[in-house]
Coordinates of C-alpha atoms and ligand atoms in Angstrom, one line a residue:
X1117 CA 16.7 23.4 -21.6
X1118 CA 14.0 25.3 -19.9
X1119 CA 11.7 23.4 -17.6
X1120 CA 8.2 24.6 -16.7
X1121 CA 7.2 23.9 -13.1
X1122 CA 3.5 23.6 -12.4
X1123 CA 1.9 23.0 -9.0
X1124 CA -1.4 23.1 -7.1
X1125 CA -3.6 23.8 -10.1
X1126 CA -6.7 23.0 -8.1
X1127 CA -9.1 22.7 -11.0
X1128 CA -8.8 26.4 -11.9
X1129 CA -8.8 26.4 -15.7
X1130 CA -8.7 30.2 -16.1
X1131 CA -5.6 30.5 -14.0
X1132 CA -4.0 27.5 -15.8
X1133 CA -4.7 29.1 -19.2
X1134 CA -3.2 32.4 -18.1
X1135 CA -0.1 30.6 -17.0
X1136 CA 0.2 28.7 -20.3
X1137 CA -0.2 32.0 -22.2
X1138 CA 2.4 33.8 -20.1
X1139 CA 4.8 30.8 -20.5
X1140 CA 4.2 30.3 -24.2
X1141 CA 7.4 29.7 -26.2
X1142 CA 9.5 29.9 -23.0
X1143 CA 9.8 26.2 -22.1
X1144 CA 10.9 22.9 -23.6
X1145 CA 9.4 20.4 -21.0
X1146 CA 7.0 20.6 -18.2
X1147 CA 6.5 18.8 -14.8
X1148 CA 3.7 19.0 -12.2
X1149 CA 4.0 18.7 -8.4
X1150 CA 0.4 17.6 -7.7
X1151 CA -3.0 18.8 -6.6
X1152 CA -4.3 18.9 -10.1
X1153 CA -7.9 18.9 -8.7
X1154 CA -9.8 19.9 -5.6
X1155 CA -11.3 23.3 -4.6
X1156 CA -11.9 24.7 -8.2
X1157 CA -14.7 24.4 -10.7
X1158 CA -12.9 22.7 -13.7
X1159 CA -11.4 19.4 -12.6
X1160 CA -12.0 17.5 -15.8
X1161 CA -10.8 20.1 -18.3
X1162 CA -7.7 20.9 -16.1
X1163 CA -6.8 17.2 -15.9
X1164 CA -7.2 16.7 -19.6
X1165 CA -5.2 19.8 -20.5
X1166 CA -2.4 18.8 -18.2
X1167 CA -2.1 15.4 -19.8
X1168 CA -1.5 17.0 -23.2
X1169 CA 1.4 19.0 -21.7
X1170 CA 3.3 16.5 -19.6
X1171 CA 3.3 12.9 -18.2
X1172 CA 5.7 13.9 -15.4
X1173 CA 3.0 14.5 -12.8
X1174 CA 3.1 13.4 -9.1
X1175 CA 0.1 13.2 -6.9
X1176 CA -1.0 15.7 -4.2
X1177 CA -3.2 15.1 -1.2
X1178 CA -6.3 16.4 -3.0
X1179 CA -5.6 14.0 -6.0
X1180 CA -5.3 11.2 -3.5
X1181 CA -8.5 12.1 -1.6
X1182 CA -10.5 12.5 -4.9
X1183 CA -9.2 9.2 -6.2
X1184 CA -10.1 7.5 -2.9
X1185 CA -6.5 6.5 -2.1
X1186 CA -6.7 8.5 1.1
X1187 CA -9.7 9.4 3.2
X1188 CA -10.8 13.1 3.3
X1189 CA -11.8 12.7 7.0
X1190 CA -8.8 14.8 8.0
X1191 CA -9.8 17.6 5.5
X1192 CA -11.7 20.6 6.8
X1193 CA -15.5 20.5 6.0
X1194 CA -15.1 22.9 3.1
X1195 CA -12.2 21.0 1.5
X1196 CA -14.2 17.7 2.0
X1197 CA -17.2 19.1 0.2
X1198 CA -15.0 20.1 -2.7
X1199 CA -13.6 16.6 -2.8
X1200 CA -17.0 15.1 -3.1
X1201 CA -18.2 17.6 -5.7
X1202 CA -15.0 16.9 -7.7
X1203 CA -15.6 13.1 -7.6
X1204 CA -19.0 13.8 -9.2
X1205 CA -17.4 15.6 -12.1
X1206 CA -14.8 13.1 -13.2
X1207 CA -15.1 10.3 -15.8
X1208 CA -13.9 6.8 -14.9
X1209 CA -10.9 7.5 -17.2
X1210 CA -9.9 10.6 -15.3
X1211 CA -10.5 9.0 -11.9
X1212 CA -8.2 6.1 -13.0
X1213 CA -5.6 8.6 -14.2
X1214 CA -5.6 10.4 -10.9
X1215 CA -5.4 7.2 -9.0
X1216 CA -2.2 6.1 -10.8
X1217 CA -0.2 9.3 -10.3
X1218 CA 3.0 8.4 -8.5
X1219 CA 4.0 9.8 -5.1
X1220 CA 7.0 12.1 -4.7
X1221 CA 9.9 12.3 -4.3
X1222 CA 10.4 11.4 -7.9
X1223 CA 13.2 12.3 -10.3
X1224 CA 12.2 13.7 -13.6
X1225 CA 13.8 16.0 -16.2
X1226 CA 16.9 16.4 -14.0
X1227 CA 15.1 17.6 -10.9
X1228 CA 13.3 16.0 -7.9
X1229 CA 9.6 16.5 -7.7
X1230 CA 7.9 16.6 -4.2
X1231 CA 4.4 17.5 -3.3
X1232 CA 4.9 18.2 0.5
X1233 CA 8.3 17.2 2.0
X1234 CA 11.1 14.8 1.1
X1235 CA 10.2 13.0 4.3
X1236 CA 6.4 12.9 3.9
X1237 CA 4.4 13.8 0.8
X1238 CA 1.7 15.3 3.0
X1239 CA 3.9 17.5 5.2
X1240 CA 3.7 21.3 4.7
X1241 CA 7.3 22.7 4.5
X1242 CA 7.4 26.2 5.9
X1243 CA 10.5 26.3 8.1
X1244 CA 14.3 26.0 7.3
X1245 CA 14.5 23.0 9.7
X1246 CA 11.9 21.1 7.6
X1247 CA 13.7 21.9 4.4
X1248 CA 17.0 20.9 5.8
X1249 CA 15.8 17.4 6.8
X1250 CA 15.4 16.5 3.1
X1251 CA 18.2 18.6 1.6
X1252 CA 20.8 17.0 3.8
X1253 CA 20.3 13.6 2.1
X1254 CA 19.6 14.9 -1.4
X1255 CA 22.2 14.5 -4.1
X1256 CA 20.3 16.6 -6.6
X1257 CA 20.9 20.4 -7.0
X1258 CA 17.3 21.3 -7.7
X1259 CA 14.3 19.9 -5.9
X1260 CA 10.8 21.4 -6.2
X1261 CA 7.9 21.2 -3.9
X1262 CA 4.3 22.5 -3.6
X1263 CA 1.5 22.0 -1.1
X1264 CA 1.9 25.2 0.9
X1265 CA 0.8 27.4 -2.0
X1266 CA 3.5 29.8 -1.0
X1267 CA 6.0 30.8 -3.8
X1268 CA 9.6 30.7 -2.4
X1269 CA 12.2 28.3 -1.1
X1270 CA 15.5 27.5 0.5
X1271 CA 19.2 27.1 -0.4
X1272 CA 21.7 24.9 1.4
X1273 CA 25.4 25.4 1.3
X1274 CA 28.2 24.2 3.7
X1275 CA 25.7 23.3 6.4
X1276 CA 23.9 26.6 6.2
X1277 CA 20.2 26.7 5.2
X1278 CA 18.8 30.0 4.0
X1279 CA 15.3 31.3 3.3
X1280 CA 15.3 32.9 -0.2
X1281 CA 13.2 36.0 -1.1
X1282 CA 11.9 34.9 -4.5
X1283 CA 8.5 36.5 -5.1
X1284 CA 8.2 39.1 -7.8
X1285 CA 6.9 42.6 -6.7
X1286 CA 3.3 43.5 -7.7
X1287 CA 4.1 45.1 -11.0
X1288 CA 6.8 42.6 -12.0
X1289 CA 6.0 39.4 -14.0
X1290 CA 8.9 37.4 -12.6
X1291 CA 12.0 37.5 -10.3
X1292 CA 15.1 35.5 -11.1
X1293 CA 17.1 33.3 -8.8
X1294 CA 20.7 32.9 -9.9
X1295 CA 21.9 29.4 -8.9
X1296 CA 25.3 29.4 -7.0
X1297 CA 27.9 26.7 -7.4
X1298 CA 27.9 23.9 -4.7
X1299 CA 24.4 24.9 -3.4
X1300 CA 21.3 22.7 -3.2
X1301 CA 17.9 24.2 -3.5
X1302 CA 14.4 23.3 -2.4
X1303 CA 12.0 25.6 -4.3
X1304 CA 8.3 26.1 -4.5
X1305 CA 6.9 27.6 -7.8
X1306 CA 3.7 28.6 -5.9
X1307 CA 0.1 27.6 -6.7
X1308 CA -1.6 28.2 -10.0
X1309 CA -5.1 27.7 -8.9
X1310 CA -5.3 28.9 -5.3
X1311 CA -2.3 31.1 -4.1
X1312 CA -2.1 31.7 -0.4
X1313 CA 0.9 33.9 0.0
X1314 CA -1.0 37.2 -0.3
X1315 CA -0.6 37.6 -4.0
X1316 CA -3.7 36.5 -5.9
X1317 CA -1.9 36.2 -9.2
X1318 CA -1.4 32.6 -10.5
X1319 CA 2.2 31.4 -9.7
X1320 CA 4.6 29.1 -11.6
X1321 CA 8.3 28.8 -12.2
X1322 CA 10.7 28.1 -15.1
X1323 CA 14.1 26.5 -14.4
X1324 CA 16.7 27.5 -17.1
X1325 CA 19.5 24.9 -16.8
X1326 CA 21.8 26.5 -19.5
X1327 CA 21.8 29.9 -17.7
X1328 CA 21.6 28.5 -14.2
X1329 CA 18.5 30.6 -13.3
X1330 CA 15.1 29.8 -11.9
X1331 CA 12.4 32.3 -12.8
X1332 CA 9.5 32.8 -10.3
X1333 CA 6.5 34.1 -12.2
X1334 CA 3.1 35.6 -11.3
X1335 CA 0.4 36.2 -13.8
X1336 CA -3.0 37.9 -13.3
X1337 CA -6.1 36.1 -14.4
X1338 CA -9.9 36.7 -14.5
X1339 CA -10.7 35.6 -10.9
X1340 CA -14.3 36.7 -11.1
X1341 CA -15.1 34.3 -14.0
X1342 CA -13.8 31.4 -11.9
X1343 CA -15.8 32.6 -8.9
X1344 CA -19.0 32.7 -11.1
X1345 CA -18.4 29.0 -12.1
X1346 CA -17.8 28.1 -8.4
X1347 CA -21.2 29.7 -7.4
X1348 CA -22.9 27.9 -10.2
X1349 CA -21.4 24.6 -9.0
X1350 CA -22.5 25.4 -5.4
X1351 CA -18.9 25.1 -4.2
X1352 CA -18.4 26.5 -0.6
X1353 CA -18.2 30.3 -0.3
X1354 CA -14.9 30.5 1.7
X1355 CA -13.2 28.8 -1.3
X1356 CA -14.7 31.4 -3.7
X1357 CA -13.7 34.4 -1.6
X1358 CA -10.1 33.4 -0.9
X1359 CA -9.2 33.5 -4.6
X1360 CA -9.5 37.3 -4.7
X1361 CA -7.4 37.6 -1.5
X1362 CA -4.6 35.2 -2.4
X1363 CA -5.0 33.8 1.1
Ligands
ZN1903 ZN1 -2.7 22.2 -2.9

């Protein structure tokens, strides 16, 4: 079984389509780690397309803010503007779908889905200490998280936590992580719609259970077409510029 891991789509349909094209024929089931909407110009079409692919979707902080489950007062002004614009673009049906997305951690398809951290769905996991806090208690080999928009992750074995170098080089489509016996993993497939790890290509992962491999993919997409739609929608400029930088 090959499981497609989608995260932080952020209403970027062009990036989402590029991911689905690159992954075509390579997966049997799909899951999503949240932040379906927010920042990007295509919240309705991305939400509708995701629903045709999987129902194993957990919520991210942007989904919560747009659905009105959490206030966007803590968001920076640019993110807050995007939340308000996104609300204006969604039908009552899509708003209600967003508002019923469950929080992580959630078990689905043999893995654990997390948006931020095991211990707090809104926490950004950047350090081994943060990863360790959740992995210590986890009984599952593979847990996946998003939120940071950084592709990568951690392995845990005999009380040792290790940061894994997982990102493919610029000309490579993917890099493969070979899963070791008796290890536990906390892995981030990266962001589809707004990568922030310095590589502007859309990121995703595929977990291959039969071969005990997780593939970390990057796929180029037409960034300028997304930027044009963002200008037309009057979305804030910093959000438009950062797509080309991957920051
Ligand atoms: Zn996000």
